[in-house]
PDB file of N, CA and C in Angstrom:
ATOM      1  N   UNK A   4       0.848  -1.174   0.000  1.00 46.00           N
ATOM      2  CA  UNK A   4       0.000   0.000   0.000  1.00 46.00           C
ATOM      3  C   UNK A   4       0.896   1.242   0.000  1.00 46.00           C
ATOM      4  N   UNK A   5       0.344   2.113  -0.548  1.00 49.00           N
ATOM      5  CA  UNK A   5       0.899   3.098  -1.092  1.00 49.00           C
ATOM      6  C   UNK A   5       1.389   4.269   0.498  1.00 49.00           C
ATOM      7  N   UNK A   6       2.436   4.977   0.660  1.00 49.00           N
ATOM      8  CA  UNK A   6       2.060   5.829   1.777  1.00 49.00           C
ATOM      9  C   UNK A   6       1.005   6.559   1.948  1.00 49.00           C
ATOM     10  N   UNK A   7       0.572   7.335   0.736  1.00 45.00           N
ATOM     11  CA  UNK A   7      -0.501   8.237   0.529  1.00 45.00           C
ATOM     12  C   UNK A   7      -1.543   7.432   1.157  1.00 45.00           C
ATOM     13  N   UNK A   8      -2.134   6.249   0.828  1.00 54.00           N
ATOM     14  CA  UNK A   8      -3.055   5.687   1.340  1.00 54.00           C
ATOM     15  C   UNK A   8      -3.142   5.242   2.426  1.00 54.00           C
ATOM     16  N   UNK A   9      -1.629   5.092   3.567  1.00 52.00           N
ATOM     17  CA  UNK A   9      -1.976   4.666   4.610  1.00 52.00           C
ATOM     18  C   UNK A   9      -2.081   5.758   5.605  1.00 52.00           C
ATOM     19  N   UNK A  10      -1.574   6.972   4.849  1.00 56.00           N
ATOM     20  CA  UNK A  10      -2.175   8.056   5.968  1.00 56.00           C
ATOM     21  C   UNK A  10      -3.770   8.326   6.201  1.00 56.00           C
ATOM     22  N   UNK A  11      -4.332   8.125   5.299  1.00 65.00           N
ATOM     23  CA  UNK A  11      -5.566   8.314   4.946  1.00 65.00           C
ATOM     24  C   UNK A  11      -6.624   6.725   5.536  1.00 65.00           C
ATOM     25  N   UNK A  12      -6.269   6.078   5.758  1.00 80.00           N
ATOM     26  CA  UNK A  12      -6.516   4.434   6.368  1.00 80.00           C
ATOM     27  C   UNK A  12      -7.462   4.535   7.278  1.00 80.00           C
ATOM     28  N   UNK A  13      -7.595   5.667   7.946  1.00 87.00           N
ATOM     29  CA  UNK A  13      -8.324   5.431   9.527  1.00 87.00           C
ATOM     30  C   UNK A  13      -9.834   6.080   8.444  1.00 87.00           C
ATOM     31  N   UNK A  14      -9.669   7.083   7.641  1.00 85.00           N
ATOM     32  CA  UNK A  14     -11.268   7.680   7.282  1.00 85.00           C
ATOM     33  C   UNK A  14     -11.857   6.753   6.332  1.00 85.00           C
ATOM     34  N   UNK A  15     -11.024   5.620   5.584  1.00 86.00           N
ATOM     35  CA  UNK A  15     -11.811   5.057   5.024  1.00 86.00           C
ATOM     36  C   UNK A  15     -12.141   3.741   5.516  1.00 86.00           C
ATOM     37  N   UNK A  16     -11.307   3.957   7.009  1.00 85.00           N
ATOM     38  CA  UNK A  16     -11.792   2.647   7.261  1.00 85.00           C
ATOM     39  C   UNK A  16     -12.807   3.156   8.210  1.00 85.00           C
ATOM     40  N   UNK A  17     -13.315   4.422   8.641  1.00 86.00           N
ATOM     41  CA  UNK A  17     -14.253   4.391   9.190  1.00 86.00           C
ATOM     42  C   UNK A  17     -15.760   4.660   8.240  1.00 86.00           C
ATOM     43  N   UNK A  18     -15.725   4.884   6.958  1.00 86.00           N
ATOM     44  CA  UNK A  18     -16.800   5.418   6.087  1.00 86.00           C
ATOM     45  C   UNK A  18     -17.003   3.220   5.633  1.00 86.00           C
ATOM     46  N   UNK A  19     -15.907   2.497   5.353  1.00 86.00           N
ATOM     47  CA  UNK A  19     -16.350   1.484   5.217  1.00 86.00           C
ATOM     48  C   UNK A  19     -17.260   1.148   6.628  1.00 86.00           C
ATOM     49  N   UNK A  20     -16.849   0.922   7.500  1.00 86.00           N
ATOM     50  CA  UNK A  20     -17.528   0.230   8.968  1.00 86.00           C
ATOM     51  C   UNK A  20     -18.776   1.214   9.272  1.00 86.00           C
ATOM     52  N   UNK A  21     -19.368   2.511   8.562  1.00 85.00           N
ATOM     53  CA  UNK A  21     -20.895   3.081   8.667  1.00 85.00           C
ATOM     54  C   UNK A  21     -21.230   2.143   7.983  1.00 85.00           C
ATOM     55  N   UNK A  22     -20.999   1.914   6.818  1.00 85.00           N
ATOM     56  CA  UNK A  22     -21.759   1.220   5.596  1.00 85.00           C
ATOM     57  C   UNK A  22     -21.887   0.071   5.855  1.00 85.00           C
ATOM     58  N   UNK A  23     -20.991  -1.096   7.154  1.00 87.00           N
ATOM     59  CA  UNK A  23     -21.842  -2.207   7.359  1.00 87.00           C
ATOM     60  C   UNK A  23     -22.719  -2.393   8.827  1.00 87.00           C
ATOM     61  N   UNK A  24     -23.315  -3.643   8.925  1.00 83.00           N
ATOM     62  CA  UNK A  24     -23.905  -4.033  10.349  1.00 83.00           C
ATOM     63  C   UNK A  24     -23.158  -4.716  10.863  1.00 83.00           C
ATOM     64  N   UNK A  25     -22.387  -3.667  11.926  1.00 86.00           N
ATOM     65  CA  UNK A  25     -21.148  -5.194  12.498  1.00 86.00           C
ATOM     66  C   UNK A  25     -21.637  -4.708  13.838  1.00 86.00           C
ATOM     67  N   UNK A  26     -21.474  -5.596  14.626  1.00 91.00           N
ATOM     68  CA  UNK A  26     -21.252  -5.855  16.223  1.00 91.00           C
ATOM     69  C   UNK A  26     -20.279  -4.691  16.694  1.00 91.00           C
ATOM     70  N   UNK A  27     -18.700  -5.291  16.197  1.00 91.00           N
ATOM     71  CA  UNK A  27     -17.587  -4.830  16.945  1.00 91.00           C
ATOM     72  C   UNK A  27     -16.698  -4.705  15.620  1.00 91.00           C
ATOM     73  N   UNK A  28     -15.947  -3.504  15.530  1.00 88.00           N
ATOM     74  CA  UNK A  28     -14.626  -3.581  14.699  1.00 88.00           C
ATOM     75  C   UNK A  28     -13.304  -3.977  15.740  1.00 88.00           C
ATOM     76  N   UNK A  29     -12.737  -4.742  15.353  1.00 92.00           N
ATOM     77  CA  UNK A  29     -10.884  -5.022  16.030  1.00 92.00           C
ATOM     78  C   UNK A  29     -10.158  -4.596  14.726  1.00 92.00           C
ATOM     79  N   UNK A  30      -9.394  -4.051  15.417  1.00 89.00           N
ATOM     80  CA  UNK A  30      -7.753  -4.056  14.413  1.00 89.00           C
ATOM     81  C   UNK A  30      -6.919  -4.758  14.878  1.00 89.00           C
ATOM     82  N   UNK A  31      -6.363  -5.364  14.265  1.00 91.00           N
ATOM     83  CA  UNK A  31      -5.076  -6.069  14.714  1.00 91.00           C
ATOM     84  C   UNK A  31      -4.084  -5.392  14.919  1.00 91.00           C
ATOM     85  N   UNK A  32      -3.904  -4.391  13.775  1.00 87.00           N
ATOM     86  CA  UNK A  32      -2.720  -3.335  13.862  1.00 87.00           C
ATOM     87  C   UNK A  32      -2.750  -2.407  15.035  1.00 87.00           C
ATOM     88  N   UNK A  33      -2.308  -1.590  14.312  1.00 88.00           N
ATOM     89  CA  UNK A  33      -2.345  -0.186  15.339  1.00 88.00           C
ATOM     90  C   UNK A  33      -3.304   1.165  14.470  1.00 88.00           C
ATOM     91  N   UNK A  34      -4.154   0.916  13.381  1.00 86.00           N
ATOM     92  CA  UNK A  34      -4.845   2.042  12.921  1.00 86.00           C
ATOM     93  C   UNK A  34      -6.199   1.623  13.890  1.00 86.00           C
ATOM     94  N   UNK A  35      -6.470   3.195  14.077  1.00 89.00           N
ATOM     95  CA  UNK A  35      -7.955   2.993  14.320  1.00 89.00           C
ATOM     96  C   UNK A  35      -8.870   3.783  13.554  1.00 89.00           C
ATOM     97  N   UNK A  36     -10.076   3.145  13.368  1.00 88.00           N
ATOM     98  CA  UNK A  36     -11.570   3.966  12.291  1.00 88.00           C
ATOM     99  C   UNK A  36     -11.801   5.324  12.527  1.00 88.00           C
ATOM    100  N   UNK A  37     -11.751   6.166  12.170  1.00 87.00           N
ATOM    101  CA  UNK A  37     -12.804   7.622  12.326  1.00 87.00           C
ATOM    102  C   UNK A  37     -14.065   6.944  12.387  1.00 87.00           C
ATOM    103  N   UNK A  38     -14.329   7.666  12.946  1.00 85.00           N
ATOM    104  CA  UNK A  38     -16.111   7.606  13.541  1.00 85.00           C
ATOM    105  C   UNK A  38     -16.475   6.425  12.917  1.00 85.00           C
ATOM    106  N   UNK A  39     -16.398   4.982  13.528  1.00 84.00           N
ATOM    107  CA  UNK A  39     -16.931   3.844  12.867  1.00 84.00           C
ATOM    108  C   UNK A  39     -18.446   3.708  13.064  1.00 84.00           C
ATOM    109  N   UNK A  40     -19.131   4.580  13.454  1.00 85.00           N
ATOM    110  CA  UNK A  40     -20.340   4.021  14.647  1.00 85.00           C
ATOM    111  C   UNK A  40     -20.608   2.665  15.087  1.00 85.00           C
ATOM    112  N   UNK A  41     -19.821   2.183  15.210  1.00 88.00           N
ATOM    113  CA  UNK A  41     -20.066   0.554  15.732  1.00 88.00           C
ATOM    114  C   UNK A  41     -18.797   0.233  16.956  1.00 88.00           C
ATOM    115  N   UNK A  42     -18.520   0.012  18.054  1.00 92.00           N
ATOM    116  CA  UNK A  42     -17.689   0.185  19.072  1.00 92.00           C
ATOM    117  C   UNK A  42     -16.644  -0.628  18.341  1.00 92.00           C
ATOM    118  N   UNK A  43     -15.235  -0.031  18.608  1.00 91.00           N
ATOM    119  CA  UNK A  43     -13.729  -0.286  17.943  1.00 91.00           C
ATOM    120  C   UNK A  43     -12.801  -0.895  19.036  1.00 91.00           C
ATOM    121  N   UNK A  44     -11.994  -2.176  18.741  1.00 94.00           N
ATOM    122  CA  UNK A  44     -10.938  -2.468  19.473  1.00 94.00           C
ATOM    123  C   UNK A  44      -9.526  -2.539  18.747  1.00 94.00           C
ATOM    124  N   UNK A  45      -8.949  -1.221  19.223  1.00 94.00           N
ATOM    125  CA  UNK A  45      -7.685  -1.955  18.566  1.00 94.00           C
ATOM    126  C   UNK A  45      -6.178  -2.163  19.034  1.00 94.00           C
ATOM    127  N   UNK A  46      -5.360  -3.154  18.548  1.00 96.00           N
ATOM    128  CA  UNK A  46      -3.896  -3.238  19.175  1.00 96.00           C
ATOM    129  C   UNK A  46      -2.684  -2.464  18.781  1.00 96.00           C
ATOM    130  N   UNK A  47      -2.429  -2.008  20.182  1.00 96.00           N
ATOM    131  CA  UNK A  47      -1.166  -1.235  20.478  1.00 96.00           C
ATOM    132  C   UNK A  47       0.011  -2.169  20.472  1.00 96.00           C
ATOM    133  N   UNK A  48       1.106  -2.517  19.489  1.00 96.00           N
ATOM    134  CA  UNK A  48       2.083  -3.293  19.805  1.00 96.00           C
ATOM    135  C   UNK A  48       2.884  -2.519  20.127  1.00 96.00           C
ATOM    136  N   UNK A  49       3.351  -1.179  20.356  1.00 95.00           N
ATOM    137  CA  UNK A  49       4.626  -0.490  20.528  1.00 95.00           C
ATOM    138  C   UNK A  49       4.169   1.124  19.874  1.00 95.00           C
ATOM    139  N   UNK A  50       5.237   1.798  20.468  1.00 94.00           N
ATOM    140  CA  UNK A  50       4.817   3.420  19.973  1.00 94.00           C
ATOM    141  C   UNK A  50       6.618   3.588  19.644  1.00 94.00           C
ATOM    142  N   UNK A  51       6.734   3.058  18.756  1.00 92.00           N
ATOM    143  CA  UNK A  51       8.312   2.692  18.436  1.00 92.00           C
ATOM    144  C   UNK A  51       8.427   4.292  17.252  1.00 92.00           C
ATOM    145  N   UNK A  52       7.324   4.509  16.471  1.00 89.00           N
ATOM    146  CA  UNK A  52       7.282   5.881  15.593  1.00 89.00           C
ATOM    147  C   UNK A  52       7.799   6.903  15.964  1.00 89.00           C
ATOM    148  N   UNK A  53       7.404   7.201  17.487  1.00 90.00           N
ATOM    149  CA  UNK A  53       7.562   8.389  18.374  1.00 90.00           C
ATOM    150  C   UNK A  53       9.082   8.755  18.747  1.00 90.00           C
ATOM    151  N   UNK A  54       9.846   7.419  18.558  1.00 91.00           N
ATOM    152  CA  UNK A  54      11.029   7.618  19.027  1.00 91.00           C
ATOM    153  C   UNK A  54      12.030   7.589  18.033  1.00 91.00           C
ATOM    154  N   UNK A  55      11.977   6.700  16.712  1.00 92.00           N
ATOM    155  CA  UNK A  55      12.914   6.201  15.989  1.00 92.00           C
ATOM    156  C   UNK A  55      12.779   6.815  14.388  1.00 92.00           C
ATOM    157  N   UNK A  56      11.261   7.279  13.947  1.00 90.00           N
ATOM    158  CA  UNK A  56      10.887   7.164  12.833  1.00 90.00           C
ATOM    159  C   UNK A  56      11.036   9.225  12.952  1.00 90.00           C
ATOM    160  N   UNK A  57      10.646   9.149  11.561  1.00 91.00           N
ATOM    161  CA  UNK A  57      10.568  10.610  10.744  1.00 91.00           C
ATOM    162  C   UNK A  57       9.713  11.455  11.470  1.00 91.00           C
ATOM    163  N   UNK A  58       9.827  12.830  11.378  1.00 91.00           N
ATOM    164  CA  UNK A  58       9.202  13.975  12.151  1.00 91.00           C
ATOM    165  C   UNK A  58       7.411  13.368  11.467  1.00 91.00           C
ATOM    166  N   UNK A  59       7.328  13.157  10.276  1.00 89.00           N
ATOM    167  CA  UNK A  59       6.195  12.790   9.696  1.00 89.00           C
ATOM    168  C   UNK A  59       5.173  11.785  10.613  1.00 89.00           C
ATOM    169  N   UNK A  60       5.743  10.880  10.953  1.00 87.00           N
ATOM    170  CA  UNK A  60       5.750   9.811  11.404  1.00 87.00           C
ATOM    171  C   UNK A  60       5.280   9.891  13.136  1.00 87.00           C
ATOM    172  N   UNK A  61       5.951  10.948  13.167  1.00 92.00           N
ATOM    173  CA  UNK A  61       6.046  11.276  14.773  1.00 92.00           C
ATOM    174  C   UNK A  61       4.426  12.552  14.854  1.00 92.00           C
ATOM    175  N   UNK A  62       4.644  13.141  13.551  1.00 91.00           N
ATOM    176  CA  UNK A  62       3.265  14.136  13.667  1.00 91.00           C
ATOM    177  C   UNK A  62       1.992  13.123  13.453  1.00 91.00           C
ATOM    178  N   UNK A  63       1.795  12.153  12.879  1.00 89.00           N
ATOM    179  CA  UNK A  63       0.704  11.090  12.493  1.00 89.00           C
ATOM    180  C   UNK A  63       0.504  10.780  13.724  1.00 89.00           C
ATOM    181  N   UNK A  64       1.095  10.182  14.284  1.00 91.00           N
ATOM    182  CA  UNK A  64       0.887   9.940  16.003  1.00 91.00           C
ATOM    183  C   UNK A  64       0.264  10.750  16.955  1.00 91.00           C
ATOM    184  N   UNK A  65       1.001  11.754  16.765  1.00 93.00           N
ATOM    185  CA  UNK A  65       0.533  12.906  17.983  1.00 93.00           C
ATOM    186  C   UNK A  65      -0.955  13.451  17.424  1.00 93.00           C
ATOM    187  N   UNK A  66      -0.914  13.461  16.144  1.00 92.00           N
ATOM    188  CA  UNK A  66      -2.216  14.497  15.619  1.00 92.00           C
ATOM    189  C   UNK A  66      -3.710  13.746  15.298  1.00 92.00           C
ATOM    190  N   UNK A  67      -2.952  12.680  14.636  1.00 90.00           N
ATOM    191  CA  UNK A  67      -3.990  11.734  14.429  1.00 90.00           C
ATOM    192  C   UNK A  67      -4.715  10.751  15.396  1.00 90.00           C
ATOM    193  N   UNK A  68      -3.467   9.801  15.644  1.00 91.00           N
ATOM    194  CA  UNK A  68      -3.742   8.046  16.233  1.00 91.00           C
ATOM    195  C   UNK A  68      -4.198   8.716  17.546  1.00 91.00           C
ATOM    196  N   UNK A  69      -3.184   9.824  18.360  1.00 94.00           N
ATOM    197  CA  UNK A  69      -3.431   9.738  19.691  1.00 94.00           C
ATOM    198  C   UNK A  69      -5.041  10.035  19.732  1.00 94.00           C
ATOM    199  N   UNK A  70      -5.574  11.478  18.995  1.00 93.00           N
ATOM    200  CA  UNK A  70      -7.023  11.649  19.197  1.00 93.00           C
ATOM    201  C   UNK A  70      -7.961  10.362  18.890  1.00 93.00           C
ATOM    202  N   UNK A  71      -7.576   9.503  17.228  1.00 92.00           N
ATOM    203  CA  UNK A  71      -8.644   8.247  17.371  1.00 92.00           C
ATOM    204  C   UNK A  71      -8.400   7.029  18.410  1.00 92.00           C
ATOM    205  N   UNK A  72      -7.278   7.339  19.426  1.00 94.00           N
ATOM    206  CA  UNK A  72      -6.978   6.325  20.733  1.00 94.00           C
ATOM    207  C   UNK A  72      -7.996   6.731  21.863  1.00 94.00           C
ATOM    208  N   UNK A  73      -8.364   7.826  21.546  1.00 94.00           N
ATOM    209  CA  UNK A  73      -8.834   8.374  22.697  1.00 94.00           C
ATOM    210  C   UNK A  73     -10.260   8.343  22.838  1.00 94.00           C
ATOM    211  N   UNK A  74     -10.776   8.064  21.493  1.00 92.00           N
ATOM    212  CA  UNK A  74     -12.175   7.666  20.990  1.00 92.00           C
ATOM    213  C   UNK A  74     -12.223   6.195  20.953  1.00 92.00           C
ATOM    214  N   UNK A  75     -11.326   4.744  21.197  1.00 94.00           N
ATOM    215  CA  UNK A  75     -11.630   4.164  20.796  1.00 94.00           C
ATOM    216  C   UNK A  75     -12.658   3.048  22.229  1.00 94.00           C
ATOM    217  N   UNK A  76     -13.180   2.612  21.707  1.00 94.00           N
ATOM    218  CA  UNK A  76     -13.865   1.463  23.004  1.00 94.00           C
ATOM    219  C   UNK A  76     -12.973   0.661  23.759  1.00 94.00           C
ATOM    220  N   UNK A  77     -11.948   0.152  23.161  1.00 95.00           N
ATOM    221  CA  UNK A  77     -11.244  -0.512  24.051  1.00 95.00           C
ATOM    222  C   UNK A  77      -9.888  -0.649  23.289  1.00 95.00           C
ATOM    223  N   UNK A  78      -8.291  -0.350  23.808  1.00 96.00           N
ATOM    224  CA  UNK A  78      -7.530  -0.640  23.313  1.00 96.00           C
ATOM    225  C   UNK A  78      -6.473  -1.741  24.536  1.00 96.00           C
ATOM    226  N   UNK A  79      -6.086  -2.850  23.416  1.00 96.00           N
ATOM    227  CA  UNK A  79      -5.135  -3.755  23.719  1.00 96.00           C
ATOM    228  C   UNK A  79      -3.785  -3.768  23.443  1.00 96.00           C
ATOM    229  N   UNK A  80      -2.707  -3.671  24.429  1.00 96.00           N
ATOM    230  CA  UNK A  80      -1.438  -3.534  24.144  1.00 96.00           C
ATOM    231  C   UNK A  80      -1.011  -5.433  24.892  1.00 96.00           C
ATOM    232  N   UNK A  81      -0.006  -5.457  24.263  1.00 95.00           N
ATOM    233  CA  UNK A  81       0.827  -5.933  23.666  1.00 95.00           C
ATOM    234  C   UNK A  81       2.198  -6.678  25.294  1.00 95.00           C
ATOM    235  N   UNK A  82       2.096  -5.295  26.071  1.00 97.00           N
ATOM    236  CA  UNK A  82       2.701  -5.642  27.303  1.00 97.00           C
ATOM    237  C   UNK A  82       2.101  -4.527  28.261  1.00 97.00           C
ATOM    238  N   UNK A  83       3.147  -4.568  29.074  1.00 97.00           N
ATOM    239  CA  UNK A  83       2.945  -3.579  30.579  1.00 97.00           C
ATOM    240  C   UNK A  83       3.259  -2.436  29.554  1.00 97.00           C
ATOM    241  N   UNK A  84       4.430  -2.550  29.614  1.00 96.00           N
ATOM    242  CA  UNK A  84       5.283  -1.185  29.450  1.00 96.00           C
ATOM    243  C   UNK A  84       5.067  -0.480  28.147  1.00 96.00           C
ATOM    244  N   UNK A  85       4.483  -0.888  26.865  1.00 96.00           N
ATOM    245  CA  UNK A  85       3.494  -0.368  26.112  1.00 96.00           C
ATOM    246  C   UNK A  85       1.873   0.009  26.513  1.00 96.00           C
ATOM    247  N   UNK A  86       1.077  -0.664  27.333  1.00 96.00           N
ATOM    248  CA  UNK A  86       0.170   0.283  28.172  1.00 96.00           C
ATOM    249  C   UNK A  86       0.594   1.491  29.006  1.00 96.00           C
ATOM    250  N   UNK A  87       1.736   1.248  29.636  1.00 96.00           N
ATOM    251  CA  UNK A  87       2.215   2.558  30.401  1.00 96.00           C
ATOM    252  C   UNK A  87       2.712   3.481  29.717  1.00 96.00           C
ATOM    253  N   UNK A  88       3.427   3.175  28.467  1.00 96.00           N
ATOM    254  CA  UNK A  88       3.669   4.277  27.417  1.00 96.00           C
ATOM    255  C   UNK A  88       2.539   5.130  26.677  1.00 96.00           C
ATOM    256  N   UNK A  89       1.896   4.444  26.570  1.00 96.00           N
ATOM    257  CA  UNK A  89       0.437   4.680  25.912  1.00 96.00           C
ATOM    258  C   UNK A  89      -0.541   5.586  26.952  1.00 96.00           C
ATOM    259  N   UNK A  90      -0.513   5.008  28.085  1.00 96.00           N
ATOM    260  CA  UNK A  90      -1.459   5.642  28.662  1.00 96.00           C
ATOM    261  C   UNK A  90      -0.674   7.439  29.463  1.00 96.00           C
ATOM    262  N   UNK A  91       0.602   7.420  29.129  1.00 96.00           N
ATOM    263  CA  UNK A  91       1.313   8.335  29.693  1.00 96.00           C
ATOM    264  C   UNK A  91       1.056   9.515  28.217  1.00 96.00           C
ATOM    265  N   UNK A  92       1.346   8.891  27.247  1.00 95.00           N
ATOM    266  CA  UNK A  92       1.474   9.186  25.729  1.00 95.00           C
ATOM    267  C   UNK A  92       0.473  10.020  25.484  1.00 95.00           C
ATOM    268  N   UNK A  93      -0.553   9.149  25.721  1.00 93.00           N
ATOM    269  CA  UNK A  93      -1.751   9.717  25.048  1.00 93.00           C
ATOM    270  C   UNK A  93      -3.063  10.482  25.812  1.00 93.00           C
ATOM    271  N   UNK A  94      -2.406  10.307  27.672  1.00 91.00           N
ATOM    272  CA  UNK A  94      -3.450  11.072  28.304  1.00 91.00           C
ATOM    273  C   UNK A  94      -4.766   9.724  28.295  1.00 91.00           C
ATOM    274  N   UNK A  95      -4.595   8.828  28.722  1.00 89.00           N
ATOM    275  CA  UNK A  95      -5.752   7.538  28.190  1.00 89.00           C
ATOM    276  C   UNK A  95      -5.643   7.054  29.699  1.00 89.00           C
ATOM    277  N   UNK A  96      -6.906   6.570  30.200  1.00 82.00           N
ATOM    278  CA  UNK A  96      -7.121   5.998  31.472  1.00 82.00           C
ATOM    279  C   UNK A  96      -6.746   4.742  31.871  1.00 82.00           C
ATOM    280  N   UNK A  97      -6.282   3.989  32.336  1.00 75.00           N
ATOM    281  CA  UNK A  97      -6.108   2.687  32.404  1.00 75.00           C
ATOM    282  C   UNK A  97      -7.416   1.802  32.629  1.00 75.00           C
TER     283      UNK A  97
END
């Protein structure tokens, strides 16, 4: 997939998930839906972007993921110390 398209990933994956009747969306990854209206779970394996990757990379995080983290129904990490990063990160409740 193209970069262009994976910045853009979370709005079409939330305009797909209006358009069906689902229960629950999960991600496996780490994107989450814009406004899916249907409750969202998704996995946190690491916030490895924030530290290692491109200013780009590091703004997608902060501007984007953290606000759709903060909307989501339930997110699953991966270990301790990626929940504690996450929840320090992103201002998110345990």
């Amino acid at each position: 997939m193209e970069k262009f398209q994976i910045r853009f990933l979370p709005l079409k994956l939330g305009a797909e998930l209006r358009g069906l009747k689902t229960d629950v969306f999960w991600s496996p990854g780490f994107i989450a839906p814009f406004h899916p209206r249907t409750p969202d779970v998704v996995t946190v394996h690491d916030l490895i972007h924030l530290h290692y990757y491109s200013w780009v990379h590091k703004a997608y995080y902060n501007y984007i993921l953290k606000n759709l983290y903060k909307k989501c129904s339930k997110i699953i990490t991966v270990s301790e110390c990626t929940k504690k990063e996450l929840i320090a990160w992103g201002g998110l409740q345990s």
